[in-house]
Amino acid sequence: MFKKDLQGAPKSKLKSSVQRSLRQSLLTTYPLLAPYIDEILPKKGSLEAMKLPDRATLYVLDGEPLFFQVDTNTLLPHLKLVHRFPAGFPSIRIDRGAIRFVLSGATLMAPGLTSPGGRLPSGKGGEPEGLDEDDRWTRELEKGEPVVVRAEGKTEACAVGFLVEGTKLVKEKGKGPVIEDAHYLGDGLWRLGTE
Amino acid sequence: MADTETAEAPGEPQSRHVVYCGVCTLPPEYCEYGGTVKKCQEWLQRAQPALYQVIWSAEALEAATASLSVEAQKRAAKDAQKKAAQAEKAEQKQADRMANSVVTIKRVERNKRKFVTAVSGLEAFGLDLKKVAKEFGKKFATGSSVTKVPSGGEEIVVQGDVSDEIEEFLLEKYKDIPEDNIELVDDKKLKKAAAAAAA
């Protein structure tokens, strides 16, 4: 999505009503963020929006990027936010060999997830959803869901994007694309200055 | 690099603070993919010795490569090399460009005794014109703006004759700019064109 370097644009303050609706949509998309929401979006904070090319919008609070949105699609967290609240987003894990491809902006393919180093959701269910002892998410994720990509042997997440295939199908097929057009470490959005 | 995964600590009341590499901006554990591994390593050793131990210790590296087949390792190494070469080339180019580009400080006569100072060529040194213009304005307490020049590109126009001061200020504040690359020009002939551009 942001392979090329982005040019920073002027930021504009958001109306408090817009802020409120954003907060609401955040909570519906990422229910796991509920415990942290006051820390992410303090009631008094003045959220700012930055328009990016291709009808994307980045939401910034006090110079810290929080979320971005292409068109009016679902909000996606900026990786810096994912690093701050890793428990707030469903995640999958890729094996070591796939990292370098993901970090150069390639589409994430199924073998990187189905190999021994990769971790797809276990589908065991259970409340609350989270990571089980084998480092797998407990709920199967649907097609189109936003998901965070972690990497084998690494602490921090390395990409975030929408699934183009449900995780169950990925397990069955074992090939084909899983996430297209992700926001990854070191891409244009990551390097964009938001001060 | 140990088995501790971030997401294993749910319910943490506060946000985590993640250290990012000062060279390639990635989290340090991803530096190996950034293309500037050497520099990142040096930086980390200096800035975060503890973290450096964790990430670049011999055991950690061994554990990291153990899971890959020999062939994949080779491929990854080749890839990393290519990337490093690329990064180096880009850096070289940038340095070359910096060495060759000239900052021109031009004094333009506006009205017999009134002058404006036009500064061009700063963008080659990776400076944000808008921010620099604001600083000029603050420093010299005059109007300062970024204007387009007819030949394409942009320059900073500062009101008043502050050419010498600007040179001094630039040298002091932005050490990247070599003194020899700053050029002072006194411009009288282009009065009308400049006035039109500034307006």
CSV table of C-alpha atoms in Angstrom, one decimal:
chain,number,residue,atom,x,y,z
A,1,MET,CA,0.0,0.0,0.0
A,2,PHE,CA,2.7,2.4,1.0
A,3,LYS,CA,5.7,1.1,-0.9
A,4,LYS,CA,6.8,4.5,-2.0
A,5,ASP,CA,7.9,7.2,0.4
A,6,LEU,CA,5.1,9.5,1.4
A,7,GLN,CA,5.1,13.2,1.6
A,8,GLY,CA,3.8,14.6,4.8
A,9,ALA,CA,0.8,16.8,4.4
A,10,PRO,CA,-0.6,19.4,6.7
A,11,LYS,CA,-2.6,18.0,9.6
A,12,SER,CA,-6.1,19.1,10.4
A,13,LYS,CA,-7.8,18.9,13.8
A,14,LEU,CA,-10.8,16.7,14.0
A,15,LYS,CA,-14.2,17.7,15.4
A,16,SER,CA,-14.9,16.1,18.7
A,17,SER,CA,-18.0,14.5,17.2
A,18,VAL,CA,-15.8,12.8,14.6
A,19,GLN,CA,-13.4,11.8,17.3
A,20,ARG,CA,-16.2,10.2,19.2
A,21,SER,CA,-17.4,8.2,16.2
A,22,LEU,CA,-13.9,7.1,15.4
A,23,ARG,CA,-13.5,5.9,18.9
A,24,GLN,CA,-16.7,3.9,18.6
A,25,SER,CA,-15.7,2.3,15.3
A,26,LEU,CA,-12.4,1.4,16.8
A,27,LEU,CA,-14.0,-0.4,19.6
A,28,THR,CA,-16.3,-2.3,17.3
A,29,THR,CA,-13.5,-3.4,15.1
A,30,TYR,CA,-11.0,-4.1,17.9
A,31,PRO,CA,-13.0,-5.1,21.0
A,32,LEU,CA,-9.8,-6.2,22.6
A,33,LEU,CA,-8.7,-2.6,22.8
A,34,ALA,CA,-11.4,-1.7,25.2
A,35,PRO,CA,-9.2,-1.8,28.3
A,36,TYR,CA,-6.7,0.6,26.7
A,37,ILE,CA,-9.0,2.9,24.8
A,38,ASP,CA,-8.6,5.8,27.2
A,39,GLU,CA,-4.9,5.6,26.9
A,40,ILE,CA,-5.0,5.5,23.1
A,41,LEU,CA,-7.6,8.2,22.7
A,42,PRO,CA,-7.8,10.3,25.8
A,43,LYS,CA,-11.1,12.1,26.1
A,44,LYS,CA,-9.4,15.5,26.0
A,45,GLY,CA,-6.8,14.8,23.4
A,46,SER,CA,-7.0,16.6,20.1
A,47,LEU,CA,-6.8,14.0,17.3
A,48,GLU,CA,-5.5,15.2,14.0
A,49,ALA,CA,-6.0,13.7,10.5
A,50,MET,CA,-3.4,13.8,7.8
A,51,LYS,CA,-4.5,13.2,4.2
A,52,LEU,CA,-2.2,10.8,2.3
A,53,PRO,CA,-2.2,10.0,-1.4
A,54,ASP,CA,-4.7,7.4,-2.7
A,55,ARG,CA,-7.5,8.6,-0.4
A,56,ALA,CA,-5.8,7.3,2.7
A,57,THR,CA,-6.0,9.1,6.0
A,58,LEU,CA,-3.7,8.9,8.9
A,59,TYR,CA,-4.9,9.7,12.4
A,60,VAL,CA,-2.3,11.3,14.6
A,61,LEU,CA,-2.4,12.2,18.3
A,62,ASP,CA,0.3,14.5,19.7
A,63,GLY,CA,2.7,13.5,16.8
A,64,GLU,CA,2.2,9.8,17.4
A,65,PRO,CA,0.5,8.0,14.5
A,66,LEU,CA,-2.3,5.8,15.7
A,67,PHE,CA,-4.5,4.6,12.9
A,68,PHE,CA,-4.9,4.9,9.2
A,69,GLN,CA,-7.7,4.3,6.8
A,70,VAL,CA,-7.9,3.9,3.1
A,71,ASP,CA,-11.1,5.3,1.7
A,72,THR,CA,-13.8,4.5,4.2
A,73,ASN,CA,-12.5,0.9,4.8
A,74,THR,CA,-12.0,-0.5,8.2
A,75,LEU,CA,-9.4,1.3,10.4
A,76,LEU,CA,-6.0,-0.3,10.5
A,77,PRO,CA,-3.6,0.4,13.4
A,78,HIS,CA,-0.2,1.9,12.6
A,79,LEU,CA,2.6,-0.5,13.6
A,80,LYS,CA,3.8,1.9,16.3
A,81,LEU,CA,0.4,1.5,18.0
A,82,VAL,CA,0.6,-2.3,17.6
A,83,HIS,CA,4.0,-2.2,19.3
A,84,ARG,CA,2.5,-0.3,22.1
A,85,PHE,CA,-0.5,-2.6,22.6
A,86,PRO,CA,0.3,-5.9,21.1
A,87,ALA,CA,-2.4,-7.7,22.9
A,88,GLY,CA,-5.1,-5.6,21.4
A,89,PHE,CA,-5.1,-7.1,17.9
A,90,PRO,CA,-5.6,-10.6,16.5
A,91,SER,CA,-2.4,-11.9,15.0
A,92,ILE,CA,-0.7,-14.6,13.0
A,93,ARG,CA,2.9,-15.5,12.9
A,94,ILE,CA,5.2,-16.0,9.9
A,95,ASP,CA,8.3,-18.1,9.8
A,96,ARG,CA,11.8,-16.7,9.6
A,97,GLY,CA,12.3,-17.2,5.9
A,98,ALA,CA,9.3,-15.0,5.0
A,99,ILE,CA,10.3,-12.0,7.0
A,100,ARG,CA,12.6,-10.5,4.4
A,101,PHE,CA,9.9,-10.8,1.8
A,102,VAL,CA,7.2,-9.2,3.9
A,103,LEU,CA,9.6,-6.4,4.8
A,104,SER,CA,10.1,-5.6,1.2
A,105,GLY,CA,6.4,-5.3,0.6
A,106,ALA,CA,5.6,-8.7,-1.0
A,107,THR,CA,2.2,-10.2,-0.6
A,108,LEU,CA,2.2,-12.6,2.3
A,109,MET,CA,1.8,-16.2,0.9
A,110,ALA,CA,0.4,-19.2,2.8
A,111,PRO,CA,3.6,-21.3,3.0
A,112,GLY,CA,5.1,-18.7,5.3
A,113,LEU,CA,2.3,-19.5,7.7
A,114,THR,CA,1.8,-23.2,7.4
A,115,SER,CA,5.5,-24.1,7.8
A,116,PRO,CA,6.8,-25.2,11.2
A,117,GLY,CA,7.9,-21.7,12.1
A,118,GLY,CA,4.5,-20.1,11.2
A,119,ARG,CA,1.5,-19.9,13.5
A,120,LEU,CA,-2.1,-19.9,12.2
A,121,PRO,CA,-5.0,-19.7,14.6
A,122,SER,CA,-5.8,-22.9,16.4
A,123,GLY,CA,-9.5,-22.4,16.2
A,124,LYS,CA,-10.1,-23.8,19.7
A,125,GLY,CA,-12.3,-20.9,20.7
A,126,GLY,CA,-12.4,-20.0,24.3
A,127,GLU,CA,-12.8,-16.7,26.1
A,128,PRO,CA,-11.3,-14.3,26.0
A,129,GLU,CA,-9.6,-14.7,22.7
A,130,GLY,CA,-5.8,-14.3,22.7
A,131,LEU,CA,-2.7,-16.3,22.2
A,132,ASP,CA,-2.5,-19.8,23.5
A,133,GLU,CA,0.6,-21.5,24.9
A,134,ASP,CA,1.7,-22.5,21.4
A,135,ASP,CA,1.5,-18.9,20.3
A,136,ARG,CA,-1.6,-19.3,18.2
A,137,TRP,CA,-4.6,-17.1,18.2
A,138,THR,CA,-7.5,-19.0,19.7
A,139,ARG,CA,-10.2,-17.9,17.1
A,140,GLU,CA,-10.2,-18.6,13.4
A,141,LEU,CA,-10.1,-15.3,11.5
A,142,GLU,CA,-12.4,-14.5,8.7
A,143,LYS,CA,-11.6,-13.2,5.2
A,144,GLY,CA,-11.4,-9.5,5.3
A,145,GLU,CA,-10.5,-9.2,8.9
A,146,PRO,CA,-7.6,-6.9,9.9
A,147,VAL,CA,-4.7,-8.9,11.3
A,148,VAL,CA,-1.3,-8.2,12.8
A,149,VAL,CA,1.6,-10.2,11.4
A,150,ARG,CA,4.3,-11.2,13.9
A,151,ALA,CA,7.5,-13.1,13.1
A,152,GLU,CA,9.2,-16.2,14.3
A,153,GLY,CA,11.9,-15.3,16.9
A,154,LYS,CA,10.9,-11.6,17.0
A,155,THR,CA,9.2,-9.7,19.7
A,156,GLU,CA,7.6,-7.0,17.7
A,157,ALA,CA,5.0,-7.2,14.9
A,158,CYS,CA,6.3,-6.6,11.4
A,159,ALA,CA,3.2,-6.0,9.3
A,160,VAL,CA,-0.5,-5.3,9.5
A,161,GLY,CA,-3.2,-5.8,6.8
A,162,PHE,CA,-6.5,-7.4,5.8
A,163,LEU,CA,-6.8,-11.2,5.2
A,164,VAL,CA,-7.8,-12.0,1.6
A,165,GLU,CA,-8.5,-15.6,2.7
A,166,GLY,CA,-10.0,-17.0,5.9
A,167,THR,CA,-7.4,-18.6,8.1
A,168,LYS,CA,-9.2,-21.9,8.0
A,169,LEU,CA,-9.0,-22.0,4.2
A,170,VAL,CA,-5.4,-21.1,4.3
A,171,LYS,CA,-4.7,-24.1,6.4
A,172,GLU,CA,-6.6,-26.4,4.0
A,173,LYS,CA,-5.1,-25.1,0.8
A,174,GLY,CA,-1.6,-24.3,2.0
A,175,LYS,CA,-0.9,-21.9,-0.9
A,176,GLY,CA,-1.9,-18.7,-2.4
A,177,PRO,CA,-1.9,-15.1,-1.1
A,178,VAL,CA,-3.0,-14.4,2.5
A,179,ILE,CA,-2.5,-10.7,3.0
A,180,GLU,CA,-2.1,-8.3,0.2
A,181,ASP,CA,-1.0,-4.7,0.4
A,182,ALA,CA,0.0,-4.6,4.0
A,183,HIS,CA,1.6,-1.9,6.0
A,184,TYR,CA,5.0,-3.2,7.0
A,185,LEU,CA,8.1,-2.0,8.9
A,186,GLY,CA,10.1,0.4,6.9
A,187,ASP,CA,7.5,1.3,4.3
A,188,GLY,CA,6.5,4.8,3.4
A,189,LEU,CA,3.9,5.1,6.1
A,190,TRP,CA,6.3,3.9,8.7
A,191,ARG,CA,8.9,6.4,7.7
A,192,LEU,CA,6.5,9.3,7.3
A,193,GLY,CA,7.2,12.1,9.7
A,194,THR,CA,4.2,13.0,11.8
A,195,GLU,CA,5.6,15.7,14.0
B,1,MET,CA,15.2,-12.7,20.8
B,2,ALA,CA,14.2,-15.2,23.4
B,3,ASP,CA,10.9,-17.0,23.4
B,4,THR,CA,9.0,-14.1,25.0
B,5,GLU,CA,6.4,-13.0,22.6
B,6,THR,CA,4.9,-9.6,23.1
B,7,ALA,CA,1.3,-10.7,23.0
B,8,GLU,CA,1.8,-13.0,26.0
B,9,ALA,CA,1.4,-10.1,28.4
B,10,PRO,CA,-2.3,-9.2,28.1
B,11,GLY,CA,-3.9,-6.9,30.6
B,12,GLU,CA,-0.9,-4.8,30.9
B,13,PRO,CA,-2.2,-1.5,32.2
B,14,GLN,CA,0.1,0.8,30.3
B,15,SER,CA,1.4,1.0,26.8
B,16,ARG,CA,4.8,-0.5,26.1
B,17,HIS,CA,7.6,1.6,25.1
B,18,VAL,CA,9.5,0.2,22.2
B,19,VAL,CA,13.0,1.4,21.3
B,20,TYR,CA,13.5,2.0,17.6
B,21,CYS,CA,16.9,2.0,15.9
B,22,GLY,CA,18.3,5.4,15.4
B,23,VAL,CA,19.7,4.5,12.0
B,24,CYS,CA,17.1,2.6,10.2
B,25,THR,CA,14.1,3.4,12.4
B,26,LEU,CA,13.0,-0.2,12.7
B,27,PRO,CA,12.8,-2.0,16.0
B,28,PRO,CA,16.4,-3.2,16.5
B,29,GLU,CA,15.6,-6.8,16.1
B,30,TYR,CA,14.6,-6.1,12.5
B,31,CYS,CA,17.8,-4.1,11.7
B,32,GLU,CA,19.2,-7.1,9.8
B,33,TYR,CA,16.5,-6.4,7.2
B,34,GLY,CA,17.1,-2.7,7.0
B,35,GLY,CA,20.1,-2.7,4.7
B,36,THR,CA,22.3,-0.7,7.1
B,37,VAL,CA,23.2,-3.6,9.4
B,38,LYS,CA,26.7,-2.4,10.3
B,39,LYS,CA,25.7,1.1,11.2
B,40,CYS,CA,22.7,-0.2,13.1
B,41,GLN,CA,24.9,-2.5,15.1
B,42,GLU,CA,27.2,0.3,16.0
B,43,TRP,CA,24.4,2.5,17.0
B,44,LEU,CA,22.7,-0.1,19.2
B,45,GLN,CA,26.0,-0.9,20.9
B,46,ARG,CA,26.4,2.7,21.8
B,47,ALA,CA,22.9,3.6,22.6
B,48,GLN,CA,21.4,0.4,24.1
B,49,PRO,CA,24.2,-1.9,25.1
B,50,ALA,CA,21.9,-4.2,27.0
B,51,LEU,CA,19.7,-4.7,24.0
B,52,TYR,CA,22.7,-5.2,21.8
B,53,GLN,CA,23.7,-8.1,23.9
B,54,VAL,CA,20.3,-9.7,23.6
B,55,ILE,CA,20.0,-9.3,19.8
B,56,TRP,CA,23.5,-9.7,18.5
B,57,SER,CA,25.0,-12.2,21.0
B,58,ALA,CA,26.4,-15.4,19.4
B,59,GLU,CA,23.8,-17.7,20.9
B,60,ALA,CA,21.0,-15.6,19.6
B,61,LEU,CA,22.4,-15.5,16.1
B,62,GLU,CA,22.9,-19.2,16.2
B,63,ALA,CA,19.3,-19.9,17.3
B,64,ALA,CA,18.1,-17.6,14.6
B,65,THR,CA,19.8,-19.3,11.8
B,66,ALA,CA,19.3,-22.9,13.1
B,67,SER,CA,15.8,-23.1,11.8
B,68,LEU,CA,16.7,-22.3,8.2
B,69,SER,CA,18.0,-24.7,5.7
B,70,VAL,CA,21.5,-24.1,4.4
B,71,GLU,CA,20.3,-23.1,1.1
B,72,ALA,CA,17.8,-20.7,2.4
B,73,GLN,CA,20.5,-19.2,4.6
B,74,LYS,CA,22.7,-18.7,1.6
B,75,ARG,CA,19.9,-17.0,-0.3
B,76,ALA,CA,19.1,-14.8,2.6
B,77,ALA,CA,22.7,-13.8,3.0
B,78,LYS,CA,22.9,-13.0,-0.7
B,79,ASP,CA,19.8,-10.9,-0.5
B,80,ALA,CA,21.1,-9.0,2.6
B,81,GLN,CA,24.3,-8.3,0.8
B,82,LYS,CA,22.5,-6.9,-2.2
B,83,LYS,CA,20.4,-4.7,0.0
B,84,ALA,CA,23.4,-3.4,1.8
B,85,ALA,CA,25.1,-2.6,-1.4
B,86,GLN,CA,22.1,-0.8,-2.5
B,87,ALA,CA,21.9,1.2,0.6
B,88,GLU,CA,25.5,2.1,0.4
B,89,LYS,CA,25.1,3.2,-3.2
B,90,ALA,CA,22.2,5.4,-2.3
B,91,GLU,CA,24.2,6.9,0.6
B,92,GLN,CA,27.1,7.6,-1.7
B,93,LYS,CA,24.8,9.3,-4.2
B,94,GLN,CA,23.3,11.4,-1.5
B,95,ALA,CA,26.8,12.4,-0.3
B,96,ASP,CA,27.8,13.2,-3.8
B,97,ARG,CA,24.8,15.4,-4.3
B,98,MET,CA,25.5,17.2,-1.1
B,99,ALA,CA,29.0,17.9,-2.1
B,100,ASN,CA,28.0,19.2,-5.5
B,101,SER,CA,25.0,21.3,-4.7
B,102,VAL,CA,25.3,24.9,-3.9
B,103,VAL,CA,23.2,27.0,-1.6
B,104,THR,CA,22.7,30.4,-3.2
B,105,ILE,CA,21.9,33.4,-1.1
B,106,LYS,CA,20.7,36.2,-3.2
B,107,ARG,CA,20.2,39.8,-2.3
B,108,VAL,CA,17.5,41.2,-4.4
B,109,GLU,CA,16.8,45.0,-4.6
B,110,ARG,CA,13.3,45.7,-4.3
B,111,ASN,CA,13.0,49.5,-3.9
B,112,LYS,CA,16.3,51.3,-3.9
B,113,ARG,CA,17.0,50.9,-0.2
B,114,LYS,CA,14.8,47.9,0.5
B,115,PHE,CA,16.0,44.4,-0.1
B,116,VAL,CA,14.8,40.9,0.1
B,117,THR,CA,17.0,37.8,0.5
B,118,ALA,CA,16.3,34.8,-1.6
B,119,VAL,CA,17.8,31.5,-0.5
B,120,SER,CA,17.8,28.6,-2.9
B,121,GLY,CA,19.3,25.1,-3.0
B,122,LEU,CA,18.6,24.1,0.6
B,123,GLU,CA,16.4,21.1,-0.4
B,124,ALA,CA,19.5,19.3,-1.7
B,125,PHE,CA,20.7,19.0,1.9
B,126,GLY,CA,17.5,17.2,2.9
B,127,LEU,CA,16.0,20.2,4.7
B,128,ASP,CA,12.3,21.0,4.8
B,129,LEU,CA,12.0,24.4,3.2
B,130,LYS,CA,8.9,25.3,5.1
B,131,LYS,CA,10.5,24.6,8.5
B,132,VAL,CA,13.7,26.5,7.6
B,133,ALA,CA,11.7,29.4,6.4
B,134,LYS,CA,9.9,29.5,9.7
B,135,GLU,CA,13.2,29.5,11.5
B,136,PHE,CA,14.6,32.3,9.5
B,137,GLY,CA,11.5,34.3,10.3
B,138,LYS,CA,11.9,33.7,13.9
B,139,LYS,CA,15.6,34.3,14.0
B,140,PHE,CA,15.6,37.5,12.1
B,141,ALA,CA,12.2,38.7,13.1
B,142,THR,CA,11.1,39.3,9.6
B,143,GLY,CA,8.7,37.9,7.1
B,144,SER,CA,10.0,34.7,5.5
B,145,SER,CA,8.2,32.5,3.1
B,146,VAL,CA,8.6,29.7,0.6
B,147,THR,CA,7.9,30.8,-3.0
B,148,LYS,CA,8.0,29.0,-6.3
B,149,VAL,CA,10.5,30.2,-8.8
B,150,PRO,CA,9.6,30.5,-12.4
B,151,SER,CA,12.2,27.9,-13.4
B,152,GLY,CA,10.5,25.3,-11.2
B,153,GLY,CA,11.5,24.5,-7.7
B,154,GLU,CA,11.2,26.6,-4.7
B,155,GLU,CA,13.2,29.1,-2.7
B,156,ILE,CA,12.9,30.9,0.6
B,157,VAL,CA,12.4,34.6,0.5
B,158,VAL,CA,13.3,36.6,3.6
B,159,GLN,CA,12.4,40.2,3.9
B,160,GLY,CA,15.3,42.6,4.5
B,161,ASP,CA,18.9,42.3,3.7
B,162,VAL,CA,20.1,39.4,5.9
B,163,SER,CA,22.4,37.6,3.5
B,164,ASP,CA,25.4,37.6,5.8
B,165,GLU,CA,23.4,36.6,8.8
B,166,ILE,CA,21.8,33.8,6.9
B,167,GLU,CA,25.1,32.4,5.9
B,168,GLU,CA,26.3,32.4,9.5
B,169,PHE,CA,23.1,31.0,10.7
B,170,LEU,CA,23.1,28.2,8.2
B,171,LEU,CA,26.7,27.2,9.0
B,172,GLU,CA,26.0,27.2,12.6
B,173,LYS,CA,22.7,25.4,12.6
B,174,TYR,CA,23.1,22.9,9.8
B,175,LYS,CA,26.6,21.4,10.0
B,176,ASP,CA,25.9,19.3,6.9
B,177,ILE,CA,26.4,22.3,4.6
B,178,PRO,CA,30.0,23.0,3.8
B,179,GLU,CA,31.1,26.6,3.9
B,180,ASP,CA,32.4,26.5,0.4
B,181,ASN,CA,29.0,25.5,-1.0
B,182,ILE,CA,27.4,28.7,0.1
B,183,GLU,CA,27.3,31.4,-2.5
B,184,LEU,CA,26.4,35.0,-1.9
B,185,VAL,CA,25.0,36.8,-4.9
B,186,ASP,CA,24.0,40.5,-5.2
B,187,ASP,CA,21.3,40.7,-7.7
B,188,LYS,CA,20.2,44.0,-9.2
B,189,LYS,CA,19.2,43.3,-12.8
B,190,LEU,CA,16.6,40.7,-12.0
B,191,LYS,CA,14.8,43.2,-9.9
B,192,LYS,CA,11.5,43.2,-11.7
B,193,ALA,CA,11.3,39.4,-12.3
B,194,ALA,CA,12.2,38.7,-8.6
B,195,ALA,CA,9.7,41.2,-7.4
B,196,ALA,CA,7.0,39.6,-9.5
B,197,ALA,CA,8.0,36.2,-8.2
B,198,ALA,CA,8.0,37.3,-4.6
B,199,ALA,CA,4.6,39.0,-4.9
